[in-house]
CSV table of C-alpha atoms and ligand atoms in Angstrom, one decimal:
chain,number,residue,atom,x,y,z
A,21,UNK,CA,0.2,-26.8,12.0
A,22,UNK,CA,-1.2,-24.3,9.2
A,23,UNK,CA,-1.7,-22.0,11.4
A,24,UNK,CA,1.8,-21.3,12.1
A,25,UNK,CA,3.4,-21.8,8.9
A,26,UNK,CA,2.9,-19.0,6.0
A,27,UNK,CA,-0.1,-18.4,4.5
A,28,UNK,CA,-1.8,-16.3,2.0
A,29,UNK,CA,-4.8,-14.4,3.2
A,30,UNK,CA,-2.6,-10.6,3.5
A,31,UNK,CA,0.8,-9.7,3.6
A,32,UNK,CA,-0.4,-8.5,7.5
A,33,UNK,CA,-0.4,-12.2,8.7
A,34,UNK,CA,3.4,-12.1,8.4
A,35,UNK,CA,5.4,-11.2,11.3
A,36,UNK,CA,8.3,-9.0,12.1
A,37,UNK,CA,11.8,-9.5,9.4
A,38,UNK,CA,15.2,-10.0,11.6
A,39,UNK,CA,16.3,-6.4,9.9
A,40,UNK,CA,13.1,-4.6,11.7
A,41,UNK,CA,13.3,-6.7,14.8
A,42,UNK,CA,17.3,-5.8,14.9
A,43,UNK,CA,16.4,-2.4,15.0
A,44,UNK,CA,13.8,-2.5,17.6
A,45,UNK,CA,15.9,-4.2,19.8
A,46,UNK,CA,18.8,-1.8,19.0
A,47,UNK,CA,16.6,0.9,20.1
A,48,UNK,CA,15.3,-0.7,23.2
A,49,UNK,CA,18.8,-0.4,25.0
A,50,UNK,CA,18.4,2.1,28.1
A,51,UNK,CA,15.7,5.6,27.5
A,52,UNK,CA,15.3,8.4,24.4
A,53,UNK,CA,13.2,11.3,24.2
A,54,UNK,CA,9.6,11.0,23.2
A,55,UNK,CA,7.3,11.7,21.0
A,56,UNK,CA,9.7,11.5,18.0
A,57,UNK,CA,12.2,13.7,19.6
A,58,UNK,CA,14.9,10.5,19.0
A,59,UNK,CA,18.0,9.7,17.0
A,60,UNK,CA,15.9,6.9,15.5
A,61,UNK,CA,13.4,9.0,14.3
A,62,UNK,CA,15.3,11.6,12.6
A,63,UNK,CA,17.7,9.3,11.3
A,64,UNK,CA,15.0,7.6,9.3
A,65,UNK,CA,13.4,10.9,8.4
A,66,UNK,CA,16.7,11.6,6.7
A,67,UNK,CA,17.3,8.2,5.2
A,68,UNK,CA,13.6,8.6,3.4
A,69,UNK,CA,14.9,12.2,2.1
A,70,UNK,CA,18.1,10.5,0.7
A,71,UNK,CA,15.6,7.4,-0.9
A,72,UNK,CA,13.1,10.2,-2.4
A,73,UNK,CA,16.0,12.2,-3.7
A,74,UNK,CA,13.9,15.3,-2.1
A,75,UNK,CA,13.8,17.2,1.1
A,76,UNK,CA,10.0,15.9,2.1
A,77,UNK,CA,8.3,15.8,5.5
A,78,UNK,CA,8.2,13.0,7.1
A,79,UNK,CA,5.5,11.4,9.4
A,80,UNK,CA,4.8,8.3,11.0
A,81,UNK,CA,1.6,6.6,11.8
A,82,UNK,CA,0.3,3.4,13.6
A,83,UNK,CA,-1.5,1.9,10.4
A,84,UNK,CA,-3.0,2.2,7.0
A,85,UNK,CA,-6.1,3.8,7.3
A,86,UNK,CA,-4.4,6.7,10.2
A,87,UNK,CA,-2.1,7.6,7.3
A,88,UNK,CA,-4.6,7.9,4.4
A,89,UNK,CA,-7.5,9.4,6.5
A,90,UNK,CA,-4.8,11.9,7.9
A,91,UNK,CA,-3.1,12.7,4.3
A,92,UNK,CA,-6.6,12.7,2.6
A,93,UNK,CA,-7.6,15.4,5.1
A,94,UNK,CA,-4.6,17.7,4.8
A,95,UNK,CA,-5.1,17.8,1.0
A,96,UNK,CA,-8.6,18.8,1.3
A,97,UNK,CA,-11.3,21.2,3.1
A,98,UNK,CA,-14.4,19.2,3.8
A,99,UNK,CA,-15.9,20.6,0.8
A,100,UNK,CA,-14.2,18.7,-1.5
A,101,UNK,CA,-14.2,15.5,-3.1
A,102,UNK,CA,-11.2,12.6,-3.7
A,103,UNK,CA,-11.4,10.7,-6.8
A,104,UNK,CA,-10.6,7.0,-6.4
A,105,UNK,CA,-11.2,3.9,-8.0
A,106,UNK,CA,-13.7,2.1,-6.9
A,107,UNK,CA,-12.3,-1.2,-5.6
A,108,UNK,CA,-9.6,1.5,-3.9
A,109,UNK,CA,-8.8,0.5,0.0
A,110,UNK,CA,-9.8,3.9,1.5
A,111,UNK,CA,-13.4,3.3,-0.3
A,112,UNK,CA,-13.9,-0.2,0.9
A,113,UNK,CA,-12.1,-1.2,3.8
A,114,UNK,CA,-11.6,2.4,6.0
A,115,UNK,CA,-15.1,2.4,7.7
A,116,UNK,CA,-15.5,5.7,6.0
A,117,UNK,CA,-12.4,6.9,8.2
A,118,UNK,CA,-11.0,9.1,5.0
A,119,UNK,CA,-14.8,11.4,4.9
A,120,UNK,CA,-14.5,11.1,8.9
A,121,UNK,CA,-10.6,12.4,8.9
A,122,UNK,CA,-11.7,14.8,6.5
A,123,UNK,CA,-15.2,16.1,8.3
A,124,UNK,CA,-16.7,14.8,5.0
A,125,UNK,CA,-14.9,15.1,1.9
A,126,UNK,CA,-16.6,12.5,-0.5
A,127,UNK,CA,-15.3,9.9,-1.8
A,128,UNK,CA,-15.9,9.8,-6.1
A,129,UNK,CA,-15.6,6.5,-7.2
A,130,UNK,CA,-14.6,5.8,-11.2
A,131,UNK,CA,-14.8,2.6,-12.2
A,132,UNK,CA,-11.2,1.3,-14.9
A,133,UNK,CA,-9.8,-1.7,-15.4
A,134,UNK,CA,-7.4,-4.0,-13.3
A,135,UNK,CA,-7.9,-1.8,-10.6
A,136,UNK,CA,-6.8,1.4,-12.3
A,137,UNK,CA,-7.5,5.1,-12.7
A,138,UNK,CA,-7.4,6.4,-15.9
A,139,UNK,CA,-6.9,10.2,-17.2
A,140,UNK,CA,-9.5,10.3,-18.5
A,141,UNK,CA,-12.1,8.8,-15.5
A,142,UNK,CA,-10.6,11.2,-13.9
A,143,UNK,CA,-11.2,14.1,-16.2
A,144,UNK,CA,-14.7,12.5,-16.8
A,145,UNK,CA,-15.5,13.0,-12.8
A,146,UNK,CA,-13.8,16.5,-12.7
A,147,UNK,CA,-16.0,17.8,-15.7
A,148,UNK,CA,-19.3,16.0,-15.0
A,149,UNK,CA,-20.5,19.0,-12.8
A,150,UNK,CA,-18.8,22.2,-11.6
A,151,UNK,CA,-22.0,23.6,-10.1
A,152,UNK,CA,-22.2,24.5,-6.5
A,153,UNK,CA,-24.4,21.3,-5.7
A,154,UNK,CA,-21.1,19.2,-6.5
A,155,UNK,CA,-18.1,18.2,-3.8
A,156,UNK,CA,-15.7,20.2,-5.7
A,157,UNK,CA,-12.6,17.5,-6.8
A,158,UNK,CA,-9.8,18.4,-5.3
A,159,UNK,CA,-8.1,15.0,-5.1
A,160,UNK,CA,-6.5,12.4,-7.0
A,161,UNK,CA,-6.0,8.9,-4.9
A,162,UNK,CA,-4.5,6.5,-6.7
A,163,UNK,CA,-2.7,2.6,-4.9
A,164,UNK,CA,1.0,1.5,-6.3
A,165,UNK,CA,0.9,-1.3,-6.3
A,166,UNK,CA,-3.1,-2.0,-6.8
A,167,UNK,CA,-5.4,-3.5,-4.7
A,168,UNK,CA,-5.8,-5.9,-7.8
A,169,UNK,CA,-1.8,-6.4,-7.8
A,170,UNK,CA,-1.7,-4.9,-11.0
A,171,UNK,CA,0.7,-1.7,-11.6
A,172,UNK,CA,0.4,2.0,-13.1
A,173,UNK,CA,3.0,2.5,-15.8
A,174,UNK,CA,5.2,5.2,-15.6
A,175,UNK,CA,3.2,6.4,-18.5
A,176,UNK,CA,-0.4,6.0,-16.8
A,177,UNK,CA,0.8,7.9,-14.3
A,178,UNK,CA,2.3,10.8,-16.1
A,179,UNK,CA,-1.1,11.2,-17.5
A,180,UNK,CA,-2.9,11.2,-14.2
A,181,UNK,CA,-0.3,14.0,-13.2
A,182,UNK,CA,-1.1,16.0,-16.4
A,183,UNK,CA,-4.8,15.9,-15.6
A,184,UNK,CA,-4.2,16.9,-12.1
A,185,UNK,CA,-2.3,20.0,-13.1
A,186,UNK,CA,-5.1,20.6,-15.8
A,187,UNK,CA,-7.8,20.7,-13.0
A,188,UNK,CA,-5.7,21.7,-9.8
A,189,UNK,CA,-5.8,18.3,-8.3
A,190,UNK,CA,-3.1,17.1,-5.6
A,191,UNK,CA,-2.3,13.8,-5.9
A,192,UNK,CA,-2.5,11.1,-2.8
A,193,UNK,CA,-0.6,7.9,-3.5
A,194,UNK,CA,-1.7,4.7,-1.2
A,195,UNK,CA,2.1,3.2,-1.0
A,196,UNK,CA,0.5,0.0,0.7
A,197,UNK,CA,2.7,-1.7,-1.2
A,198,UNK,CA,4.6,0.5,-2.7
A,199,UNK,CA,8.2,-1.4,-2.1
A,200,UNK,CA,6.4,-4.0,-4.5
A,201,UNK,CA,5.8,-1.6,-6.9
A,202,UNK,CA,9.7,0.0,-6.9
A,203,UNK,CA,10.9,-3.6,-7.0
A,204,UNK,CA,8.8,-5.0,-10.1
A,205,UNK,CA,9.3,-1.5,-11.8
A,206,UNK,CA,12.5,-1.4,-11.7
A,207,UNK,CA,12.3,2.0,-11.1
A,208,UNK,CA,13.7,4.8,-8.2
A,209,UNK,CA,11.1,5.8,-5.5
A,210,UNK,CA,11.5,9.5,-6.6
A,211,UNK,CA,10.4,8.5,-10.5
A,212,UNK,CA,7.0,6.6,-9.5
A,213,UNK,CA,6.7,9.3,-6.7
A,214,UNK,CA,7.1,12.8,-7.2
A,215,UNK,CA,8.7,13.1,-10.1
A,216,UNK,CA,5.1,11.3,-11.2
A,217,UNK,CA,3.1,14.4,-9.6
A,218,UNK,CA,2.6,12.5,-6.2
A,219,UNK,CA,2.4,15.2,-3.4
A,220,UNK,CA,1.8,12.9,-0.4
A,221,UNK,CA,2.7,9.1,-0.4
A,222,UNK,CA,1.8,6.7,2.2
A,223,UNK,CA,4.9,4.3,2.4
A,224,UNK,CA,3.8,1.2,4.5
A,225,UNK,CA,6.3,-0.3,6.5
A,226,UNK,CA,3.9,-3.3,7.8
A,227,UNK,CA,3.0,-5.4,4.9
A,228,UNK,CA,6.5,-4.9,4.2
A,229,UNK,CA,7.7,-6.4,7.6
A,230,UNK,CA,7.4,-4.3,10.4
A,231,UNK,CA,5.3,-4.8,13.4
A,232,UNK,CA,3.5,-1.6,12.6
A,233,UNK,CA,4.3,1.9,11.5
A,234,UNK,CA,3.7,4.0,8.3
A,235,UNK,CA,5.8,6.7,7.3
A,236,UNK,CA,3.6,9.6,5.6
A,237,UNK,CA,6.0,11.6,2.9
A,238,UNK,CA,4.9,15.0,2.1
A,239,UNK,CA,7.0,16.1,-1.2
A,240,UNK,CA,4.7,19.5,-1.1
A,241,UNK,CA,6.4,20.4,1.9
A,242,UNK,CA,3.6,23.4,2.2
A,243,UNK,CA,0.7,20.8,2.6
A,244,UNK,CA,2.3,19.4,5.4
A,245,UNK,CA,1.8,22.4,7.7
A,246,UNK,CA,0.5,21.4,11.0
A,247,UNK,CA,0.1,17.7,9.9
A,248,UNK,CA,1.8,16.5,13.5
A,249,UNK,CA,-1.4,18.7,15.3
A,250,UNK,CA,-3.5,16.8,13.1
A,251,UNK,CA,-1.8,13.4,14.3
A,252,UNK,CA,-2.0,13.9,17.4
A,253,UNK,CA,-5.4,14.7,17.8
A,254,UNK,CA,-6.5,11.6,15.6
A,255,UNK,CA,-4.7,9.8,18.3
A,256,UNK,CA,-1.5,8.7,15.9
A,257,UNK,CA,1.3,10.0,17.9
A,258,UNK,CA,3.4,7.3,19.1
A,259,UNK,CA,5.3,8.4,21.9
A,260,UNK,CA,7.7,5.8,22.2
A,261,UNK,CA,8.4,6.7,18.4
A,262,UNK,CA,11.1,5.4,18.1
A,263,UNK,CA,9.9,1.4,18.3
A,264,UNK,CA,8.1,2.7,15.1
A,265,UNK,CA,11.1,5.2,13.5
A,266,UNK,CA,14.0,2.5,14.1
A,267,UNK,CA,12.4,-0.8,12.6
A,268,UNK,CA,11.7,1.5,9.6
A,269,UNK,CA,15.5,2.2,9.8
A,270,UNK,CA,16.2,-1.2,9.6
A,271,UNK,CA,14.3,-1.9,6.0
A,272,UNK,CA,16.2,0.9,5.1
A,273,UNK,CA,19.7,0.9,5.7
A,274,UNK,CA,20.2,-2.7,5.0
A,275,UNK,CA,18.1,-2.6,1.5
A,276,UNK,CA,15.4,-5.2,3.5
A,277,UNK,CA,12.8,-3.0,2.0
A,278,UNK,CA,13.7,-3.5,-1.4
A,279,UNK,CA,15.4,-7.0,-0.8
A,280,UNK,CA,12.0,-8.0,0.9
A,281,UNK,CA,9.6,-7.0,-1.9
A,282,UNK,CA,11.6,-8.3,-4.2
A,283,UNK,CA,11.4,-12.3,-3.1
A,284,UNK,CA,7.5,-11.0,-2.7
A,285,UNK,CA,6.8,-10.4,-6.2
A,286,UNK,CA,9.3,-13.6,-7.1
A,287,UNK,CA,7.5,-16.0,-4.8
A,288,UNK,CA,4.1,-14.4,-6.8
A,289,UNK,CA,5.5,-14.9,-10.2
A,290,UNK,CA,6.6,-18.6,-9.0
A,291,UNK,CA,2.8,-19.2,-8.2
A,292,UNK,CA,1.5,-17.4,-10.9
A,293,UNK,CA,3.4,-19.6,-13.0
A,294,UNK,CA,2.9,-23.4,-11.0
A,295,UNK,CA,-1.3,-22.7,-11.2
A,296,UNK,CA,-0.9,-21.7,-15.2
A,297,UNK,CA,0.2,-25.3,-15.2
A,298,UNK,CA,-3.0,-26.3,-14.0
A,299,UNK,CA,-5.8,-27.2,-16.3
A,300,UNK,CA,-9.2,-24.8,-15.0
A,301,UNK,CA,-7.1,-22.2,-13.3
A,302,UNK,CA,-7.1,-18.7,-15.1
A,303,UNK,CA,-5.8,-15.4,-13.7
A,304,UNK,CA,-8.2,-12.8,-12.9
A,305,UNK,CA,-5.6,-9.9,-13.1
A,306,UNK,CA,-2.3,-9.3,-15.0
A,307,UNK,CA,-0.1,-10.2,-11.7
A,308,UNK,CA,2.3,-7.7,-11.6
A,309,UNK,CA,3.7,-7.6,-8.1
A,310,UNK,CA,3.0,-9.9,-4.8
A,311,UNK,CA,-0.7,-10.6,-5.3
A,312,UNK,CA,-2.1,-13.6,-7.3
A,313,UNK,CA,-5.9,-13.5,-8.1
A,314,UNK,CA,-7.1,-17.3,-9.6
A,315,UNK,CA,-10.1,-18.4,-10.6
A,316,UNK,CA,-11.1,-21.4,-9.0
A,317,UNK,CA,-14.0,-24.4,-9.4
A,318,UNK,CA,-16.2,-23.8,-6.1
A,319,UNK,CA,-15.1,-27.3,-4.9
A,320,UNK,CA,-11.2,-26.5,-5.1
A,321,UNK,CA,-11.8,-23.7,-2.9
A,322,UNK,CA,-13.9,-25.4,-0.4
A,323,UNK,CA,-11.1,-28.2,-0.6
A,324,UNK,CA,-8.4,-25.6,0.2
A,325,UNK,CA,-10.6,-23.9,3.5
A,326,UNK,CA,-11.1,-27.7,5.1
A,327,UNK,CA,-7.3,-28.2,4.6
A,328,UNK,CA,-6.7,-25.0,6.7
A,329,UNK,CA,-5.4,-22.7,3.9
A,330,UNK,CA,-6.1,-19.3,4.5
A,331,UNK,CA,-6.6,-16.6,2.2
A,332,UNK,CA,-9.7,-14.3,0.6
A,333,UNK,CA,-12.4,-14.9,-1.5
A,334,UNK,CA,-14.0,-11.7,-1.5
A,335,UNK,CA,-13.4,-10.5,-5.3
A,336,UNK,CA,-16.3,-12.9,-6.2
A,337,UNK,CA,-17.7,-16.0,-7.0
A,338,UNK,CA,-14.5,-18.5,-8.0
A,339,UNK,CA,-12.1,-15.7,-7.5
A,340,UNK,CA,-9.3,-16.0,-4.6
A,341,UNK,CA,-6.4,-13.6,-3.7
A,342,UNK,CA,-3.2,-15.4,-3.0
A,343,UNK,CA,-0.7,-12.4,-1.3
A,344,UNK,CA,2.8,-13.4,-1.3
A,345,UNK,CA,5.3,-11.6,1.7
A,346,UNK,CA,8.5,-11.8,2.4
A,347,UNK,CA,8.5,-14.7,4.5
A,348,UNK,CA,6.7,-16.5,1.6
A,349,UNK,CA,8.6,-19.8,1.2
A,350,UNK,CA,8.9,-22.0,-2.3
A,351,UNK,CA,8.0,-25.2,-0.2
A,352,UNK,CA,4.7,-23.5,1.0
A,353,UNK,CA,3.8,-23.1,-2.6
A,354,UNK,CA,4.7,-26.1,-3.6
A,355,UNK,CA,2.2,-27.2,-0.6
A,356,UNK,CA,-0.4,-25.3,-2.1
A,357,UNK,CA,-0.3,-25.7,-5.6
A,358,UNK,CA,-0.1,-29.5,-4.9
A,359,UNK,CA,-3.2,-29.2,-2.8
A,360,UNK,CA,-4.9,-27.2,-5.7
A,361,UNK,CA,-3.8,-29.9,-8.0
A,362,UNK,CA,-5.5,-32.7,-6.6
A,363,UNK,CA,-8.8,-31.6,-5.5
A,364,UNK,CA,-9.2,-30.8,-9.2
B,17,PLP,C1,-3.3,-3.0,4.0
B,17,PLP,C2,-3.7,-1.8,3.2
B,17,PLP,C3,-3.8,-0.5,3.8
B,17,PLP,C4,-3.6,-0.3,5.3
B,17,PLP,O1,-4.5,-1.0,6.0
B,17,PLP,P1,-4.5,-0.9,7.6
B,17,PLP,O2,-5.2,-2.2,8.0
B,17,PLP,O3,-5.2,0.3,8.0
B,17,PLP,O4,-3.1,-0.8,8.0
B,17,PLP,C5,-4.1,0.6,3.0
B,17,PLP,N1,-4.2,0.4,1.6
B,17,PLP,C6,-4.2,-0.8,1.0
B,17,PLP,C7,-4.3,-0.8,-0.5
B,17,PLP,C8,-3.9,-1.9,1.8
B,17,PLP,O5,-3.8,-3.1,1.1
């Protein structure tokens, strides 16, 4: 019975929203070009150019780690090196796929708190060496929202884009859950985007409620030259595009991207608040958008796995993630925190 109903191990174990699936099957009616020659392609194309305020290129990918290797790579020769944090996705959970992408652009980790990059890390990294021995930086990678669920302030990222321009760094956003971030900030995609120094954003569509697909936004139009070459040879050209374009239609045109980020973070908040009600649970992270990270006695957690309730423990000792989505339900939490509750 678990197994079926929600859980909280990843935003991925969610299926397909009714707005994506509409779309699909919309676009599934009789034959269209290939190889994102379709209506469904450039319509969303355009739709992400009216969200960004900006004419950007757009790009679509199979997953996560396609559209950050591939993005990575375009913004660097293999020479260079991409300053990240160190609990950053492409660092622990690509398989090396950016340095592969890239034909082995290094990865410089800086450590900051809640998951975070700071200017001055940054700087720290960039003017550590500048010998010929070094990877020259070239990169700035940062994750909205965190892989901590914590968020960079409008503020924290202007300084990140003023340290870029100091050192001639481009700037990669990981937009795994970047409709999270837009819906807890309050804030347009264009302001925590480009307007923030962002040159390349990877918007994912799946944790969000697609099947699969990943747009890839260029707002440096001139760093995007031959990017579809470099797609297709990593493999990452759909050809029947459009069962990737029109879902991502459908998150779009009805607001379900926004509208399904937005009961995400709620159902978070809801859970962040029901476990501050219990006495030994502490948060690990300020939790900002759809992520809840508890500390939890050893025999809670054990209690949790042997009831079936999934979700990850690999933070640390005592420390779970709980990832809300949008087909997170009140009564599942309810479930959970009751279970939590009474093992204590
Ligand atoms: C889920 C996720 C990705 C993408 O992972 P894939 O499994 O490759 O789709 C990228 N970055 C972050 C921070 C993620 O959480």
């Amino acid at each position: 019975m678990h197994n079926q109903s929600e859980q909280f191990a990843s935003d991925n174990n969610s299926g397909i929203c009714p707005e994506a699936l509409e779309y699909m099957l919309q676009a599934n009616q009789g034959s269209a070009p290939a190889y994102g020659n379709d209506i469904w392609t450039q319509k969303a194309s355009d739709y992400f150019r009216e969200l960004f305020e900006i004419d950007c290129e757009v790009f679509f990918a199979f997953n996560g780690t396609a559209a950050n290797s591939l993005s990575l790579a375009a913004l660097c020769q293999s020479y260079h090196s991409v300053i990240c944090h160190e609990t950053s996705h492409i660092e622990t959970d690509e398989c090396g796929a950016p340095e592969y992408a890239s034909n082995g652009s290094k990865l410089l980790l800086a450590k900051g708190e809640n998951g975070k990059l700071t200017a001055e890390a940054i700087e720290g990294l960039v003017t550590k060496r500048t010998d010929i021995h070094y990877p020259k930086p070239k990169v700035i990678s940062i994750t909205q929202a965190t892989e901590l669920g914590t968020l960079y302030t409008i503020n924290e990222l202007l300084a990140i884009k003023e340290t870029a321009r100091k050192y001639n760094l481009k700037i990669h956003m990981d937009g795994a859950r970047f409709a999270n971030a837009v819906a807890a900030m309050n804030q347009s995609p264009a302001e925590i985007s480009w307007k923030s120094g962002v040159d390349v954003l990877c918007f994912c569509g799946t944790k969000n409620g697609m099947a699969l697909g990943e747009a890839i936004i260029f707002f440096n139009k001139a760093l995007a030259e031959d990017f579809d070459y470099r797609c297709k040879q990593a493999g990452q050209l759909a050809s029947k595009m459009r069962f990737i374009s029109a879902p991502w239609l459908g998150l779009l045109e009805t607001g379900a991207w926004l509208k399904n980020a937005r009961h995400a973070n709620q159902c978070a908040a809801y859970l962040e608040e029901k476990l501050l009600g219990i006495d030994g649970v502490e948060m690990m992270f300020p939790r900002e958008a759809n992520a809840v990270f508890a500390k939890l006695p050893e025999h809670t957690i054990q209690i949790l796995k042997d009831k079936g309730w999934q979700f990850y423990t690999f933070i640390g000792v005592g420390g779970v993630r709980f990832m809300c989505s949008w087909n997170t339900t009140q009564a599942r939490i309810d479930e959970l925190v009751n279970d939590i509750r009474n093992s204590q």
